[in-house]
XYZ file of C-alpha atoms in Angstrom:
382
model
C 118.408 198.332 260.686
C 121.781 196.689 259.980
C 123.075 195.082 263.204
C 120.944 197.585 265.181
C 123.675 200.173 264.791
C 122.873 203.840 265.434
C 121.751 205.764 262.353
C 124.275 207.734 260.344
C 123.195 211.384 260.085
C 123.473 213.228 256.765
C 125.769 215.815 258.346
C 126.887 216.981 261.782
C 128.374 220.137 263.290
C 131.154 219.491 265.783
C 132.329 221.752 268.603
C 134.503 220.189 271.297
C 134.263 221.031 275.002
C 137.417 223.123 274.556
C 135.754 224.956 271.674
C 132.670 225.653 273.764
C 134.733 226.954 276.678
C 136.853 229.177 274.399
C 133.741 230.607 272.739
C 131.891 231.137 276.026
C 134.817 232.977 277.631
C 135.099 235.413 274.743
C 131.365 236.005 274.463
C 131.364 236.829 278.173
C 134.224 239.243 277.502
C 132.355 241.106 274.754
C 129.160 241.201 276.806
C 131.101 242.988 279.522
C 132.737 245.345 277.026
C 129.471 246.358 275.377
C 131.108 246.159 271.905
C 128.755 243.576 270.419
C 129.092 244.280 266.706
C 131.860 245.218 264.251
C 134.455 244.855 266.994
C 137.916 243.317 267.315
C 136.777 239.709 266.874
C 135.061 240.581 263.599
C 138.267 242.301 262.476
C 140.345 239.270 263.473
C 137.970 236.920 261.667
C 138.267 239.067 258.541
C 142.053 239.166 258.786
C 142.586 235.415 259.138
C 140.046 234.593 256.426
C 141.539 237.015 253.896
C 145.034 235.653 254.572
C 143.810 232.083 254.223
C 142.148 232.759 250.874
C 144.940 234.944 249.587
C 142.638 237.947 249.104
C 143.455 241.566 249.940
C 140.137 242.148 251.724
C 137.582 240.121 253.660
C 134.363 241.787 254.828
C 132.285 239.907 257.402
C 128.508 240.206 257.040
C 125.325 238.772 258.500
C 124.801 235.919 256.023
C 125.851 234.401 252.734
C 122.727 235.903 251.196
C 123.653 239.422 252.289
C 127.198 238.924 250.998
C 125.782 238.197 247.540
C 123.521 241.233 247.504
C 126.238 243.541 248.826
C 128.628 242.468 246.053
C 125.938 242.951 243.416
C 124.987 246.370 244.761
C 128.664 247.340 244.803
C 128.876 246.271 241.142
C 125.804 248.398 240.317
C 123.677 245.766 238.561
C 120.456 247.808 238.729
C 118.671 247.698 235.370
C 121.152 245.180 233.918
C 121.268 241.425 233.392
C 123.495 238.967 235.227
C 124.079 235.345 234.190
C 123.214 232.902 237.000
C 123.227 229.081 236.995
C 119.803 227.453 237.128
C 121.228 224.848 239.499
C 121.854 226.910 242.621
C 120.207 228.089 245.807
C 117.357 230.622 245.802
C 119.593 233.356 247.228
C 121.947 233.494 244.221
C 119.252 234.730 241.854
C 117.194 236.505 244.531
C 120.209 238.682 245.376
C 120.424 239.841 241.745
C 116.753 240.830 241.819
C 117.087 242.519 245.230
C 120.007 244.552 243.863
C 117.834 245.721 240.951
C 119.185 243.405 238.267
C 117.642 240.648 236.177
C 119.016 237.098 236.366
C 119.405 235.142 233.134
C 119.542 231.430 233.911
C 122.279 229.194 232.506
C 122.236 225.427 232.058
C 124.529 223.033 233.933
C 127.698 221.170 233.110
C 126.889 217.809 234.702
C 130.574 216.855 235.002
C 131.227 219.535 237.645
C 127.704 220.754 238.574
C 128.884 224.190 237.377
C 128.424 225.783 233.956
C 130.552 225.900 230.808
C 132.125 228.688 228.739
C 129.986 227.593 225.797
C 126.789 228.002 227.837
C 127.927 231.378 229.108
C 128.707 232.573 225.585
C 125.257 231.713 224.255
C 123.503 233.574 227.096
C 125.368 236.887 226.768
C 123.309 239.826 225.515
C 124.114 243.549 225.160
C 122.583 244.103 228.630
C 124.797 241.510 230.341
C 127.301 242.991 232.792
C 128.501 239.962 234.719
C 128.509 236.255 235.458
C 127.920 234.421 238.736
C 129.795 231.135 239.032
C 128.627 228.787 241.801
C 131.007 226.179 243.201
C 128.386 223.520 243.923
C 129.295 220.903 246.550
C 132.722 222.516 246.975
C 133.820 221.615 243.424
C 135.697 224.299 241.480
C 135.298 223.607 237.770
C 138.555 223.168 235.902
C 137.130 225.436 233.209
C 137.487 228.518 235.412
C 140.500 229.799 233.411
C 138.442 229.593 230.196
C 135.498 231.290 231.895
C 137.705 234.111 233.148
C 139.256 234.569 229.685
C 135.815 234.668 228.069
C 134.555 237.221 230.590
C 137.589 239.430 230.044
C 137.205 239.278 226.256
C 133.568 240.380 226.554
C 134.194 243.077 229.162
C 132.220 241.236 231.863
C 133.000 240.736 235.531
C 132.829 237.390 237.317
C 131.730 236.929 240.901
C 131.765 233.625 242.754
C 129.113 232.154 244.977
C 131.491 230.075 247.092
C 128.944 229.296 249.812
C 129.915 225.609 249.562
C 133.602 226.045 248.863
C 135.523 227.141 251.980
C 139.074 225.911 251.445
C 138.450 224.448 247.987
C 141.124 225.296 245.432
C 141.856 224.890 241.739
C 145.558 224.556 240.913
C 146.288 226.078 244.314
C 144.052 229.137 243.859
C 141.236 229.487 246.386
C 137.567 229.508 245.482
C 136.319 233.075 245.735
C 139.511 234.662 244.384
C 139.170 234.111 240.631
C 136.747 236.963 239.923
C 136.043 240.468 241.216
C 134.676 239.109 244.498
C 133.682 235.901 246.229
C 130.822 235.209 248.621
C 130.939 232.673 251.466
C 128.220 231.425 253.815
C 128.727 230.309 257.407
C 125.248 228.803 257.825
C 125.266 225.787 260.200
C 125.162 223.182 257.419
C 128.384 224.435 255.830
C 131.904 222.991 256.205
C 132.531 225.682 258.837
C 130.014 227.870 260.641
C 129.585 231.010 262.686
C 125.946 229.988 263.414
C 124.849 232.715 261.008
C 127.122 234.855 258.886
C 128.914 235.361 255.607
C 132.112 236.764 254.156
C 133.041 238.745 251.065
C 136.586 238.381 249.706
C 138.056 240.660 247.049
C 141.229 242.321 245.815
C 139.210 245.329 244.623
C 139.782 248.224 247.032
C 136.750 250.204 245.822
C 134.410 247.218 246.046
C 135.662 246.435 249.559
C 135.079 250.027 250.686
C 131.563 250.007 249.217
C 130.783 246.655 250.852
C 131.724 247.981 254.284
C 129.360 250.907 253.766
C 126.492 248.761 252.485
C 126.694 246.321 255.428
C 126.188 249.100 257.993
C 122.983 250.775 256.789
C 124.865 252.648 254.062
C 126.565 254.926 256.609
C 129.705 256.853 255.706
C 131.402 255.316 258.751
C 130.547 253.301 261.864
C 130.688 256.429 264.019
C 128.988 258.821 261.586
C 125.212 258.872 261.172
C 125.378 260.053 257.559
C 123.859 257.638 255.027
C 125.433 257.723 251.573
C 124.239 254.417 250.059
C 121.030 252.392 250.233
C 122.454 249.820 252.619
C 120.920 247.591 255.236
C 121.606 245.985 258.605
C 124.038 243.394 257.295
C 126.546 243.502 260.157
C 128.106 240.431 261.763
C 127.831 240.409 265.555
C 130.860 239.801 267.766
C 129.408 236.548 269.209
C 128.981 235.203 265.669
C 132.522 236.279 264.776
C 133.844 234.469 267.862
C 132.087 231.238 266.863
C 133.360 231.626 263.306
C 136.935 232.250 264.427
C 137.002 229.102 266.509
C 135.447 226.878 263.867
C 137.703 228.385 261.201
C 140.731 227.313 263.262
C 139.714 223.694 262.525
C 138.892 224.199 258.836
C 141.901 222.462 257.304
C 141.550 219.525 259.677
C 137.837 219.227 258.913
C 138.546 219.277 255.177
C 141.206 216.563 255.581
C 138.694 214.379 257.408
C 136.007 214.962 254.777
C 138.501 214.089 252.048
C 139.401 210.864 253.881
C 135.724 209.814 253.889
C 135.361 210.871 250.258
C 138.383 208.712 249.442
C 136.563 205.651 250.784
C 133.540 206.477 248.644
C 135.727 207.173 245.599
C 137.482 203.832 245.914
C 134.190 201.936 246.101
C 132.138 203.861 243.560
C 134.580 205.462 241.119
C 136.050 204.206 237.822
C 132.881 202.349 236.853
C 132.827 200.142 239.936
C 129.179 200.951 240.656
C 126.039 202.079 238.871
C 125.869 204.828 241.538
C 128.214 207.271 239.810
C 129.899 209.957 241.933
C 130.404 213.461 240.590
C 134.109 213.798 241.293
C 136.158 217.001 241.394
C 138.533 217.640 238.467
C 142.107 216.497 239.022
C 143.360 220.051 239.623
C 140.623 220.768 242.168
C 141.337 220.169 245.845
C 137.694 220.029 246.954
C 136.425 220.366 250.511
C 133.683 217.748 249.872
C 130.911 219.862 251.355
C 128.608 217.360 249.664
C 129.193 213.989 248.046
C 126.748 213.864 245.102
C 126.071 210.594 243.300
C 124.072 210.172 240.088
C 121.460 207.450 240.319
C 121.086 204.613 237.813
C 118.414 205.175 235.183
C 114.956 204.209 236.348
C 115.677 204.424 240.075
C 113.203 206.422 242.143
C 115.113 208.838 244.372
C 112.547 209.017 247.172
C 112.245 205.239 247.313
C 115.964 204.544 247.529
C 116.561 207.254 250.138
C 113.737 205.843 252.261
C 115.135 202.300 251.937
C 118.664 203.363 252.858
C 117.288 205.147 255.927
C 114.841 202.475 257.084
C 116.890 199.352 256.345
C 120.455 200.575 256.970
C 120.153 203.723 259.056
C 121.840 205.750 256.299
C 120.361 209.235 256.127
C 121.219 211.015 252.897
C 121.754 214.755 252.891
C 119.471 217.101 251.014
C 120.100 217.382 247.294
C 122.095 220.197 245.709
C 119.543 221.038 244.495
C 116.256 219.128 244.283
C 114.806 221.609 241.767
C 116.503 224.087 239.424
C 115.551 227.712 239.997
C 113.027 227.970 237.161
C 110.948 225.183 238.720
C 110.297 227.316 241.811
C 107.133 229.399 241.367
C 108.881 232.608 242.378
C 111.303 232.257 239.429
C 108.873 230.806 236.855
C 109.104 233.969 234.724
C 112.833 233.318 234.211
C 112.362 229.903 232.575
C 113.998 229.978 229.138
C 112.697 226.511 228.258
C 116.139 225.107 227.477
C 117.643 224.147 230.822
C 117.444 220.379 230.431
C 120.865 219.544 231.870
C 120.021 221.399 235.077
C 116.719 219.547 235.314
C 118.432 216.199 234.773
C 121.178 216.951 237.288
C 118.770 218.143 239.967
C 116.368 215.211 239.559
C 118.862 212.345 239.287
C 121.301 212.657 242.187
C 121.499 211.948 245.899
C 124.097 213.145 248.410
C 125.747 210.577 250.653
C 126.398 211.362 254.331
C 129.671 213.200 254.882
C 130.995 215.242 257.809
C 134.295 215.871 259.542
C 133.716 213.525 262.485
C 132.433 210.655 260.359
C 134.294 207.392 260.940
C 135.689 205.001 258.361
C 133.309 202.332 259.669
C 130.356 204.624 259.015
C 131.578 205.286 255.470
C 131.893 201.547 254.841
C 128.353 201.067 256.177
C 127.135 203.539 253.568
C 128.925 201.607 250.822
C 127.484 198.302 252.096
C 123.994 199.813 251.981
C 124.482 201.117 248.436
C 125.750 197.751 247.235
C 122.745 196.028 248.781
C 120.434 198.551 247.088
C 122.156 197.874 243.769
C 121.902 194.090 244.115
C 118.210 194.266 245.052
C 117.425 196.928 242.479
C 115.790 199.088 245.126
C 113.778 201.984 243.769
C 112.957 200.427 240.413
C 109.305 200.373 239.475
């Protein structure tokens, strides 16, 4: 390992001693109160998150996955088709199926890891009711205005899977606020976390009201045991809300730090300076850099180069986004349209460099040194 330095992790979650003490004191408070779910800390978390995003409503739920399904149930997708990118996490398409709909997979736009208006247009059928846009790696495609115009012209809604995109914006507008609703995840790998949890943001009063019913077993109200929708136990607990509130208070600072590290990578790898080509956000996108994806040179074996970076330089690359497109997972094999080549290429040809809020400049330069050495030695070529 280079100079016997400690390894660089792919990512890291940071809570200071002050954070831990703040969280512990408030969890103790709610334990004494007995109000352990859907209480004042959940309401506060919702209020600050909706204000931050510029949305009228924020509804806290148990996970990013449940936030997706709740939105889709609120939009009544049962028996209808919904366009979903092939390059996304299992939950995006699984939520459509769980809500009674059928996902139709779309190919990728490699420039932004999203999809294009042209691809959306060719997938629309008479049964299509909506489109899911996924902001992969925290990048908001600069074609969102075109996508929204296309959806409006065809009478379709747009929802956003913004699980990666807390704080990302396009021309000042927050991810999650372009369409009818946006879904966020607070899983521990994300830019901010509540340990487990998710959030729905929307300006639609009816959708927000339905979401609050769905998250609490479909009950008419928290204090009324009358079930009016086929909901589930999708509540966020007060301890999770407390953790989320505290981590959220650092979100802008954490994004600034991630962008500083990304700037070092951009300077070294961008503008044709390397055969490791970063997928950079569009100029109008202020990305949170949840991931830093880099396309590999042709002929380089991904497993081999990741192993060499780890073993020789202590550089541990993050998991891909994503290693396989959805139709290559057995559970979604029936949804393979046979023409998703860009998604397959994108998924198979990239790695994600280490990036996290507490990463140092020296660590970022170590990553660049390792990549340059790999390039000079042609590591990973057969």
